[in-house]
Short mmCIF file of C-alpha atoms (C1' of nucleotides) in Angstrom, two decimals:
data_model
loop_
_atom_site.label_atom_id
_atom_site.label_comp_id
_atom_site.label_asym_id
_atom_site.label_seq_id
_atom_site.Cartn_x
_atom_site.Cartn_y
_atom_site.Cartn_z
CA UNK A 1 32.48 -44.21 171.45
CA UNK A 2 35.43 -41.81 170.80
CA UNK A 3 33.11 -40.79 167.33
CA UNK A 4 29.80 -40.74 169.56
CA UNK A 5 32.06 -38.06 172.70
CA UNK A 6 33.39 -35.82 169.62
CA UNK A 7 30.01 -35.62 167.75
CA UNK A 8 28.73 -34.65 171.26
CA UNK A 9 31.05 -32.48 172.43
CA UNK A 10 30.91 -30.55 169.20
CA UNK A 11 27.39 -29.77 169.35
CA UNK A 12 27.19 -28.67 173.22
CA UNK A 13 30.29 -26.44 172.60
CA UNK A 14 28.97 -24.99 169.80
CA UNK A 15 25.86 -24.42 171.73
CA UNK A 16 27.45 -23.24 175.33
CA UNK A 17 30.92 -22.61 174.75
CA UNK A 18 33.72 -24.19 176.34
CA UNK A 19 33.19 -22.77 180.25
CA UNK A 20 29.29 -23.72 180.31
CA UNK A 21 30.05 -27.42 178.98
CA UNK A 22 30.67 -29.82 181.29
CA UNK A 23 32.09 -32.88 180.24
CA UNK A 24 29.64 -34.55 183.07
CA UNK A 25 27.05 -33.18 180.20
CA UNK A 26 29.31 -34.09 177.10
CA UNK A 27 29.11 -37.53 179.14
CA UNK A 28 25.81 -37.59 179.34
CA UNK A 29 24.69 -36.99 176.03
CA UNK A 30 26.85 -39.65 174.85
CA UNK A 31 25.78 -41.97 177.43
CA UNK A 32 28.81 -43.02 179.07
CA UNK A 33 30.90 -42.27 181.79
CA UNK A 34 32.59 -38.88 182.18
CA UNK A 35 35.94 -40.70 183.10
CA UNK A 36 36.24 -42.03 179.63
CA UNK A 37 36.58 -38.64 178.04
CA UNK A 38 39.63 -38.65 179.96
CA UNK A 39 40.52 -41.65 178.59
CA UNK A 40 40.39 -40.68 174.61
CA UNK A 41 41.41 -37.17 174.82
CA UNK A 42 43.05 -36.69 177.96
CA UNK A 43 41.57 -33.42 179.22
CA UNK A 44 38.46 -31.34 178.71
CA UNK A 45 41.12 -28.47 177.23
CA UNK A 46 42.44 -30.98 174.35
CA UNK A 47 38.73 -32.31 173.55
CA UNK A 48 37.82 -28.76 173.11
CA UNK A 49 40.82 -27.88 170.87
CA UNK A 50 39.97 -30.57 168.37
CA UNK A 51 36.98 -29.55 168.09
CA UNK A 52 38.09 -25.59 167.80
CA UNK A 53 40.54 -26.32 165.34
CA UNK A 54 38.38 -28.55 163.14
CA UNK A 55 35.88 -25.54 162.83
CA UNK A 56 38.30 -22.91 162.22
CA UNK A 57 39.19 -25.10 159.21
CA UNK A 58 35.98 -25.52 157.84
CA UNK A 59 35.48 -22.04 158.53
CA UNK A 60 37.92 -21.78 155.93
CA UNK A 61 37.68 -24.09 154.00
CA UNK A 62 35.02 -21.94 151.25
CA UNK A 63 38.12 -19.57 150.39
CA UNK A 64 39.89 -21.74 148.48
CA UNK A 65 38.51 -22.95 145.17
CA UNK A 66 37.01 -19.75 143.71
CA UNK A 67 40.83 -18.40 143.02
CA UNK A 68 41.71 -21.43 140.45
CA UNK A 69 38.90 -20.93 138.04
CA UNK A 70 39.62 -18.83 135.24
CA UNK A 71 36.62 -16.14 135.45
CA UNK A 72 37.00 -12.31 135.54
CA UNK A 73 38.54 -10.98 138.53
CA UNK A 74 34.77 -9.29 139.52
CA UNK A 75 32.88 -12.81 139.06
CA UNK A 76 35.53 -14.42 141.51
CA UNK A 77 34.54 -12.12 144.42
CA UNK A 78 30.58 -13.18 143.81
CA UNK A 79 32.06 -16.69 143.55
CA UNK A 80 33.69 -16.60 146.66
CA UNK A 81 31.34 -14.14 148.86
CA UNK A 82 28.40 -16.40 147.95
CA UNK A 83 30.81 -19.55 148.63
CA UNK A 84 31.26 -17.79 152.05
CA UNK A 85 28.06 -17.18 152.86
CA UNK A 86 26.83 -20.91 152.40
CA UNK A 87 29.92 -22.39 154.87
CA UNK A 88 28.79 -19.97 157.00
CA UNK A 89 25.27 -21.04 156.65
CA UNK A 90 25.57 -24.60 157.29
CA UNK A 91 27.56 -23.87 160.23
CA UNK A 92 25.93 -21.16 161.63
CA UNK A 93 27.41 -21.02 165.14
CA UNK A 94 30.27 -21.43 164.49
CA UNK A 95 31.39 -17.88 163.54
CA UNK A 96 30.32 -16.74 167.11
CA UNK A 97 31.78 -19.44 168.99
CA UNK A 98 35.12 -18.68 167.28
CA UNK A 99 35.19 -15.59 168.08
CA UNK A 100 33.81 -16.00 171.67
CA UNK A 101 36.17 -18.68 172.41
CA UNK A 102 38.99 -16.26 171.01
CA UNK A 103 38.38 -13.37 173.20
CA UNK A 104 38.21 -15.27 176.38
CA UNK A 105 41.45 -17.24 175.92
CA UNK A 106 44.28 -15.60 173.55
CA UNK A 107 46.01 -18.42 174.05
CA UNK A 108 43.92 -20.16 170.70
CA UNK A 109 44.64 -17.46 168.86
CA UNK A 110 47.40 -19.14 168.17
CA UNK A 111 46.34 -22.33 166.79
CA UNK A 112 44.13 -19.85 164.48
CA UNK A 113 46.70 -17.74 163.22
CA UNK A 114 48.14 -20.96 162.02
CA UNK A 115 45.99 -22.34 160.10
CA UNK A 116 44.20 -19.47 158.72
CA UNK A 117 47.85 -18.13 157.69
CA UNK A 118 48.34 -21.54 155.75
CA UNK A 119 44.96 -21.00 153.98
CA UNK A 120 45.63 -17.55 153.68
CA UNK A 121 49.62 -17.32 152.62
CA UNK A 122 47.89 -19.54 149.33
CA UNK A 123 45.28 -17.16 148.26
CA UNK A 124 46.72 -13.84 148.94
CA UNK A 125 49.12 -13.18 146.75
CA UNK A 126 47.31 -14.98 143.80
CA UNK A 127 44.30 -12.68 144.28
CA UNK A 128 46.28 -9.17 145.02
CA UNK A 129 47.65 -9.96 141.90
CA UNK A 130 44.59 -9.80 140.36
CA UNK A 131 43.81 -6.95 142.20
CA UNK A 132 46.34 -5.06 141.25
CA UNK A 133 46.01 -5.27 137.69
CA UNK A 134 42.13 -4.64 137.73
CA UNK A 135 43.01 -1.42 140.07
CA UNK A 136 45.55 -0.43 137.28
CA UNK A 137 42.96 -1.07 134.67
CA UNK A 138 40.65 1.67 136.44
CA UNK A 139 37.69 -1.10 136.76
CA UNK A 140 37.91 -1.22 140.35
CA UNK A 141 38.16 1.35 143.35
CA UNK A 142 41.69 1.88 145.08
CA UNK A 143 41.15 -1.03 148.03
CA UNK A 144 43.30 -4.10 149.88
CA UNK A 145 42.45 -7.78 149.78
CA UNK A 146 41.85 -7.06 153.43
CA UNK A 147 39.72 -4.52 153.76
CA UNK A 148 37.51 -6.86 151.03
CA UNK A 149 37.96 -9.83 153.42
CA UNK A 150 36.85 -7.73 155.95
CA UNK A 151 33.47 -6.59 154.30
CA UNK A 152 32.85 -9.80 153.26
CA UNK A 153 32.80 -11.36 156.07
CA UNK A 154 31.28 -9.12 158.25
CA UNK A 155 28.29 -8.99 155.59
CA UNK A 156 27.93 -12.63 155.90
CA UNK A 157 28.36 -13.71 159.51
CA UNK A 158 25.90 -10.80 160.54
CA UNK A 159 22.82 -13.11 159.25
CA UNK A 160 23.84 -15.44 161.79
CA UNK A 161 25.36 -13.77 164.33
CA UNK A 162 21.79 -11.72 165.08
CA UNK A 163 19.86 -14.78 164.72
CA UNK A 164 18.04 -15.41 167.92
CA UNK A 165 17.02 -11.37 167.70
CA UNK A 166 15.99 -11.58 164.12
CA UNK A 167 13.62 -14.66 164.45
CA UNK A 168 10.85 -12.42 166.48
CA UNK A 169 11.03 -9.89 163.64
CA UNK A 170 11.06 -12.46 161.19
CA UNK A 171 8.02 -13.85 162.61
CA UNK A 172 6.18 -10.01 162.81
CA UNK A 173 6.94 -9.77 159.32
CA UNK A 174 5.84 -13.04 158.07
CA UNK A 175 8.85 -13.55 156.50
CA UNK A 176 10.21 -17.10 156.27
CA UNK A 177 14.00 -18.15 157.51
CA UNK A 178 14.78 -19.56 154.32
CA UNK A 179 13.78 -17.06 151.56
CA UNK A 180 15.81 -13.86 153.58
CA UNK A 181 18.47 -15.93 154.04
CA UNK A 182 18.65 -16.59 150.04
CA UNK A 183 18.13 -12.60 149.75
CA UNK A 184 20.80 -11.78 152.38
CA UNK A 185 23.00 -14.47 149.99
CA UNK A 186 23.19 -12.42 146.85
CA UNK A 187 22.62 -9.13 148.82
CA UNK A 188 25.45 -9.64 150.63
CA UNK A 189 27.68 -10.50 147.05
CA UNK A 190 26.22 -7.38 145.09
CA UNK A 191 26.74 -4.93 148.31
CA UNK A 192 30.89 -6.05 147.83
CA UNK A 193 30.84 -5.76 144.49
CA UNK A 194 29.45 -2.38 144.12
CA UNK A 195 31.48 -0.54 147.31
CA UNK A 196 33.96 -1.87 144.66
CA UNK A 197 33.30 0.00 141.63
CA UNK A 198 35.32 3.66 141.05
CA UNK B 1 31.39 0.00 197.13
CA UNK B 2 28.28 -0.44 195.11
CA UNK B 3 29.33 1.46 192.59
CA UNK B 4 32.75 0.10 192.84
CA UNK B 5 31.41 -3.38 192.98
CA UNK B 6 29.88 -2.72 189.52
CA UNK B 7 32.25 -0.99 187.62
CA UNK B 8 34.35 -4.06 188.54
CA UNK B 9 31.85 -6.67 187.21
CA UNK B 10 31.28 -4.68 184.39
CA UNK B 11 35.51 -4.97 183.07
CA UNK B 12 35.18 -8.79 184.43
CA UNK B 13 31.98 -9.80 182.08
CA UNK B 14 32.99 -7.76 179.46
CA UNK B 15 36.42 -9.28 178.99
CA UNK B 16 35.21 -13.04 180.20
CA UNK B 17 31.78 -13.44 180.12
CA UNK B 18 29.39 -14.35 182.81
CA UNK B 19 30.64 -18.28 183.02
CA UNK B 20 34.39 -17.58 183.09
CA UNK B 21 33.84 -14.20 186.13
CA UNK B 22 32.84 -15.28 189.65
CA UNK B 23 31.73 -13.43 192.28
CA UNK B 24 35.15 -13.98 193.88
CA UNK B 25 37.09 -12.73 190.53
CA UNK B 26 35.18 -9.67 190.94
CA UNK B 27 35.34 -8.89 195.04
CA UNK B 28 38.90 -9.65 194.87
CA UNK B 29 38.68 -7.01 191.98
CA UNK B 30 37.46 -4.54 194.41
CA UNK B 31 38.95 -5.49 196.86
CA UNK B 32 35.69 -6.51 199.39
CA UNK B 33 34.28 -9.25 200.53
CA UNK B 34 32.76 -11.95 198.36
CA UNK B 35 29.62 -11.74 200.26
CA UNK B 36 29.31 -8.41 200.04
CA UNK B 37 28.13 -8.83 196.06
CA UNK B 38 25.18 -10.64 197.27
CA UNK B 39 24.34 -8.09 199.89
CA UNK B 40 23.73 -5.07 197.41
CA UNK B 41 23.25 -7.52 194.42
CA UNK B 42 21.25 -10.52 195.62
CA UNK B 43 22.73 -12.77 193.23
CA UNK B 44 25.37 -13.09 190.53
CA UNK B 45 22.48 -13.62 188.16
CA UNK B 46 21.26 -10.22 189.27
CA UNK B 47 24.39 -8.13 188.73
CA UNK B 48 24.80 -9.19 185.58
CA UNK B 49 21.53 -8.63 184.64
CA UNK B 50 22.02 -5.14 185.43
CA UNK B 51 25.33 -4.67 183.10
CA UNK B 52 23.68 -6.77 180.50
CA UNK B 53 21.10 -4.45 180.54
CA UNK B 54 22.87 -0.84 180.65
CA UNK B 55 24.87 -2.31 177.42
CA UNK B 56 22.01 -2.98 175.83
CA UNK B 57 21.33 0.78 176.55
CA UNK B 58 24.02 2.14 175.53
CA UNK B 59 24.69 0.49 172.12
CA UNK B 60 21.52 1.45 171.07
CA UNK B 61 21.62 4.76 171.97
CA UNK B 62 23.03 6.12 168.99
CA UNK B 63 20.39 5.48 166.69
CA UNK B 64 18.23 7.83 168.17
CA UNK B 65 19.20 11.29 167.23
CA UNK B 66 19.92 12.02 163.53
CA UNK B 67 16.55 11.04 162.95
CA UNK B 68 15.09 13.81 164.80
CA UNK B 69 17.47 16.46 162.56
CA UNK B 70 16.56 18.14 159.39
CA UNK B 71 19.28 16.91 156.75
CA UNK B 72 18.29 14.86 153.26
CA UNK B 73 17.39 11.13 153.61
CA UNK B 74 21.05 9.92 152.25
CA UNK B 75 22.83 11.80 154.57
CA UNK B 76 21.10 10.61 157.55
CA UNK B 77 21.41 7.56 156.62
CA UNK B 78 25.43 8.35 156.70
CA UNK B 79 25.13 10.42 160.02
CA UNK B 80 23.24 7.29 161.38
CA UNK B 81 25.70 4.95 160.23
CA UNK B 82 29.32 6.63 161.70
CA UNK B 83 27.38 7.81 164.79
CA UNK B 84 26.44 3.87 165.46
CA UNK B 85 30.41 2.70 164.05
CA UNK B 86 31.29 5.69 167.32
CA UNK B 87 29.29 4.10 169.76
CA UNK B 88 30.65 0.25 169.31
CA UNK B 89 34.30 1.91 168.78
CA UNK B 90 33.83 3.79 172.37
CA UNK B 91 32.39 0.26 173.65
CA UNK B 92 34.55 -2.28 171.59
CA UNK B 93 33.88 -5.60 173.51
CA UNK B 94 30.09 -5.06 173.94
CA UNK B 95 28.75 -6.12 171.11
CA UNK B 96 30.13 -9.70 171.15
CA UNK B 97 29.95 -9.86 175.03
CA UNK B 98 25.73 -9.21 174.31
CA UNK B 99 25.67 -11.74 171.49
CA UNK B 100 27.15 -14.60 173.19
CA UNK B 101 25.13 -14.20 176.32
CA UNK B 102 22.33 -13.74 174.51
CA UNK B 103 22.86 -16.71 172.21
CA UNK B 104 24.17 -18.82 175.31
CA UNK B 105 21.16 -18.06 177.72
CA UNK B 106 17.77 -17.06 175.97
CA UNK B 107 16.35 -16.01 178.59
CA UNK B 108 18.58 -12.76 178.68
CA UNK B 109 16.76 -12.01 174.78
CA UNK B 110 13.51 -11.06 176.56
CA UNK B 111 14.98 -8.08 178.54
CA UNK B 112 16.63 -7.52 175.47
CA UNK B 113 14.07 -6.95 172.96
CA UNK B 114 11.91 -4.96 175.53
CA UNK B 115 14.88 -2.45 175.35
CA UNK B 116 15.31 -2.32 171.77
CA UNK B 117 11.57 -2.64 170.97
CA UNK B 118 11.20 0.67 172.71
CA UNK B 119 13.65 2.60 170.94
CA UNK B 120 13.39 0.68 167.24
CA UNK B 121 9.52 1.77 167.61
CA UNK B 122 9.94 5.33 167.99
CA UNK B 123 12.78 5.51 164.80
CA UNK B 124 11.28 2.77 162.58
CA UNK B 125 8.60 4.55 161.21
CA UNK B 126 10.43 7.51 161.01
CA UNK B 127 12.84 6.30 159.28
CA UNK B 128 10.27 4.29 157.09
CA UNK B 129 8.42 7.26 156.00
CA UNK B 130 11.10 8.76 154.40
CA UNK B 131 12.97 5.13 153.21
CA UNK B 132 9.41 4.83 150.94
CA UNK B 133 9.24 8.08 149.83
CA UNK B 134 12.86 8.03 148.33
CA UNK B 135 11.93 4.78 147.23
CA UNK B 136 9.07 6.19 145.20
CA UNK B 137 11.31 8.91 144.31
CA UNK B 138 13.44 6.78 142.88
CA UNK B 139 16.94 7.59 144.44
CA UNK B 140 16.85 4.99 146.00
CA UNK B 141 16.86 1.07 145.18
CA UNK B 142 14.12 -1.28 146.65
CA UNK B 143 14.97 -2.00 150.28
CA UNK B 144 13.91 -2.04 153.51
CA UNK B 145 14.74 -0.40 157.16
CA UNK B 146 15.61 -4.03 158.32
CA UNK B 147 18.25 -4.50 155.65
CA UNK B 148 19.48 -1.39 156.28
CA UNK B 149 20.17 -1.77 159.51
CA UNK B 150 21.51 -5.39 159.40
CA UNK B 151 24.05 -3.95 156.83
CA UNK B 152 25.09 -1.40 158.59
CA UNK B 153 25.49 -2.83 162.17
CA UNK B 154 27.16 -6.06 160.76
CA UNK B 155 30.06 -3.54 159.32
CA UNK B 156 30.26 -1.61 161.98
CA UNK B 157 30.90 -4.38 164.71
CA UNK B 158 33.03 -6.35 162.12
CA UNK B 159 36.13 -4.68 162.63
CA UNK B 160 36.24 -4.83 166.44
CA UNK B 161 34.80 -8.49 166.57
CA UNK B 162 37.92 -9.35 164.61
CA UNK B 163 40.20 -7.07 166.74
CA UNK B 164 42.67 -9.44 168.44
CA UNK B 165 43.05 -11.22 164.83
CA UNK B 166 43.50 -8.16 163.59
CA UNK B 167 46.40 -7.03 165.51
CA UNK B 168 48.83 -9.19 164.22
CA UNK B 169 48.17 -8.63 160.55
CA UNK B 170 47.91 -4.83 161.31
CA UNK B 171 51.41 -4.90 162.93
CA UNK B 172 52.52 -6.99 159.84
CA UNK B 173 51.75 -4.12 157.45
CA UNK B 174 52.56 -1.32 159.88
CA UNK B 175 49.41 0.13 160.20
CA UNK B 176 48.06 2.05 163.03
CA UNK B 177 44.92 0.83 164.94
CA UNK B 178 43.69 4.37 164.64
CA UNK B 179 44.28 5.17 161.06
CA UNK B 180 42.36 1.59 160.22
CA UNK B 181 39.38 2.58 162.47
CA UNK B 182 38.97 6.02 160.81
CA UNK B 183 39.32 4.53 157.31
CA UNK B 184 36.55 1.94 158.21
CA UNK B 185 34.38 4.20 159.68
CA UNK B 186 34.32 6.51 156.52
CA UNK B 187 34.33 3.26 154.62
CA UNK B 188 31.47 0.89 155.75
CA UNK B 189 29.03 4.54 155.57
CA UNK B 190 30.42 4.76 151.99
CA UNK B 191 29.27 0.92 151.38
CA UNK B 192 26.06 1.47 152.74
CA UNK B 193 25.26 4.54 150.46
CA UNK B 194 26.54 2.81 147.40
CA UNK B 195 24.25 -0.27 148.34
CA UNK B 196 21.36 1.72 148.63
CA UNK B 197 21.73 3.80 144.79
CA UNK B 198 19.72 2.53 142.12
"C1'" DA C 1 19.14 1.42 215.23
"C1'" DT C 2 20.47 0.86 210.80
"C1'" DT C 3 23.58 -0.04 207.34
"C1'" DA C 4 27.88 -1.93 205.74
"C1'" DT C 5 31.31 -5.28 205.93
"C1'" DC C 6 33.43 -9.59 207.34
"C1'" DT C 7 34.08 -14.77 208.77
"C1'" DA C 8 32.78 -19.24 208.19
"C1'" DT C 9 30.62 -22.67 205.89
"C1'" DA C 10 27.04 -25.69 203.51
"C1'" DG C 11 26.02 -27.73 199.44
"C1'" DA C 12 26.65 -28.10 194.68
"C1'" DT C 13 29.44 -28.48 191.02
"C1'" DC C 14 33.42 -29.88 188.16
"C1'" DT C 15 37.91 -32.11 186.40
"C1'" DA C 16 41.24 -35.49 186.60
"C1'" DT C 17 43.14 -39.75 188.44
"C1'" DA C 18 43.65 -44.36 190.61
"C1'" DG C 19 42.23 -48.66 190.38
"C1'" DA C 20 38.65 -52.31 189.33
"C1'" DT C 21 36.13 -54.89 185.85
"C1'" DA C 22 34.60 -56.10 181.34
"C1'" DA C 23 35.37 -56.85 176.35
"C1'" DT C 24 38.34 -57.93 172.52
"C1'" DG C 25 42.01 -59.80 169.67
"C1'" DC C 26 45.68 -62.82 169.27
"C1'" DA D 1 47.50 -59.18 176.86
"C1'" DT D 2 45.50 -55.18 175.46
"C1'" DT D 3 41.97 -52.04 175.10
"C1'" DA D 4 37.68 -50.09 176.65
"C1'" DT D 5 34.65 -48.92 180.19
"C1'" DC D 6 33.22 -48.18 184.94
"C1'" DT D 7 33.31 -46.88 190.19
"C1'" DA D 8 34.92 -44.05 193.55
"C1'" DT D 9 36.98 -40.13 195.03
"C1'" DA D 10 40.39 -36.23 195.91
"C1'" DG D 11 40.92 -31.61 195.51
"C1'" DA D 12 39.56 -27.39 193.65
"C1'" DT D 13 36.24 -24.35 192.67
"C1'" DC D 14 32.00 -21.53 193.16
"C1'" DT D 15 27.51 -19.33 194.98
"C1'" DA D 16 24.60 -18.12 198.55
"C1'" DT D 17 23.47 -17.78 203.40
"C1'" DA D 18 23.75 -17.38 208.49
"C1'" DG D 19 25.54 -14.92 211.86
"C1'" DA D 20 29.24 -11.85 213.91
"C1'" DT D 21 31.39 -7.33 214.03
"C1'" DA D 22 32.24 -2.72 212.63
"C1'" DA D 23 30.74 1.89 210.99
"C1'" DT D 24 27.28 5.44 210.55
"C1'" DG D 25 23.40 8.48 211.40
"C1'" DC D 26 20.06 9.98 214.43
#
DNA sequence: ATTATCTATAGATCTATAGATAATGC
DNA sequence: ATTATCTATAGATCTATAGATAATGC
């Protein structure tokens, strides 16, 4: 049952957001009483941060690896934008919800900063490092690991973000789901590694 | 009141969303009577329909006019580009305030796409005309208006959908908000340019 | 008279808790 | 005995409406 209330309660947050989830509905779709969330999580506001804090990490989660291999410093950033790009794809609201659920109550920032600093404080100086030297070498544009965050990201959450708008187009177009999302995949990876040639 | 009644709703919905504002939050805003909303409103449902709708408006306003000016394909493309990153920068919280409610309440795409519908059809081919003959021209790579765009409008609203994480990392290195935003702006219409060269 | 504003309230939630009952493990 | 589940409900919203009063325009 406490499995069966998370599993639920992760996909009508995801869907809704915290303030239009109910945990009469969370009850409902699990098929038990509403008290009984209560009872395992003690509050509507801890359920939901479980489940916030779980996604942030997956989130995540696709920035580690790519930094330990031992491949060029310009075959890393494919590595990891495309690596991106797919955790973002199999969870594909979670970006917005994040960010929703971060506007509307500051208060989780802080359980973000967190754990995206502990994920973070890893990578960061390993891959400005890097940057550095290829910047010194001439082979890449003068830039910060966060203004390459930045593009990357924003590239790759777009897809999903404009979703629900894009399917009517898609549809026009006869274009399936599937075969522009693969496009958008390595478009998104060449479009950050060009804006970072000289 | 009307007016004053809607200027309030619009801070409320924009900062909280339609779940998270009542129609108390927002008379006690102005400083009226809860009941007066429904008098010149008819329903919460209603007034936000009407503030959903304006931002629709207004965010897409800016693609409208460099097409109609004289100035080589490229640079259009880059007038295009910082006059959209303007528009979301004068109106920070409206693109994710129209992306969650659209994602959280379908209904609210229909009015949606009528809006954009009408002003992507007058640009579109426009802007397709000349996209193909570059194309055949050859200054440009294989692409298309819809790629374009999503690459474009996903940097753009990057930046301030990631503004309260932002902040503290900004602080951290002592940058200024401003000086960030004018870099980006320059920036992502650099990016686009570069991912549109052969 | 008409329009604008308020008071009061019905009816529908929604969350959390108290306390009862059922199921399980020793 | 302990743990899991349920019933019932208090108390806090929240939206929309009915009907009273105040303000305005002719």
């Amino acid at each position: 049952m406490e499995q069966a209330i998370l599993e639920a309660a992760e996909r009508l947050f995801l869907e809704r957001g915290f303030a239009l989830t109910s945990t009469t509905d969370i009850a409902r779709e699990v098929g038990c009483n509403q008290s009984l969330l209560n009872y395992y999580f003690r509050s509507k506001e801890r359920l939901f941060q479980m489940i916030f804090e779980d996604k942030v990490r997956v989130l995540l989660s696709s920035l580690k690896e790519p930094m330990d291999s031992n491949i060029p410093f310009l075959d890393k950033v494919r590595v990891l934008c495309e690596g991106h790009f797919d955790i973002v794809s199999r969870n594909p609201r979670v970006p917005l919800f994040l960010l929703h659920e971060i506007h509307t109550n500051l208060q989780r920032l802080e359980s973000f900063k967190e754990i995206i600093n502990g994920i973070l404080g890893d990578i960061s100086p390993l891959f400005e490092k890097e940057l550095n030297r290829e910047m010194q070498k001439g082979t890449i544009r003068e830039t910060t690991f966060f203004d390459i965050l930045m593009t990357m990201v924003s590239l790759n959450i777009g897809v999903f973000l404009f979703h629900p708008i894009l399917e009517d187009v898609l549809v026009q177009h006869q274009i399936h789901v599937e075969n522009m999302l693969r496009a958008r995949r390595k478009e998104n990876a060449r479009i950050l590694l060009v804006s970072l040639l000289p």
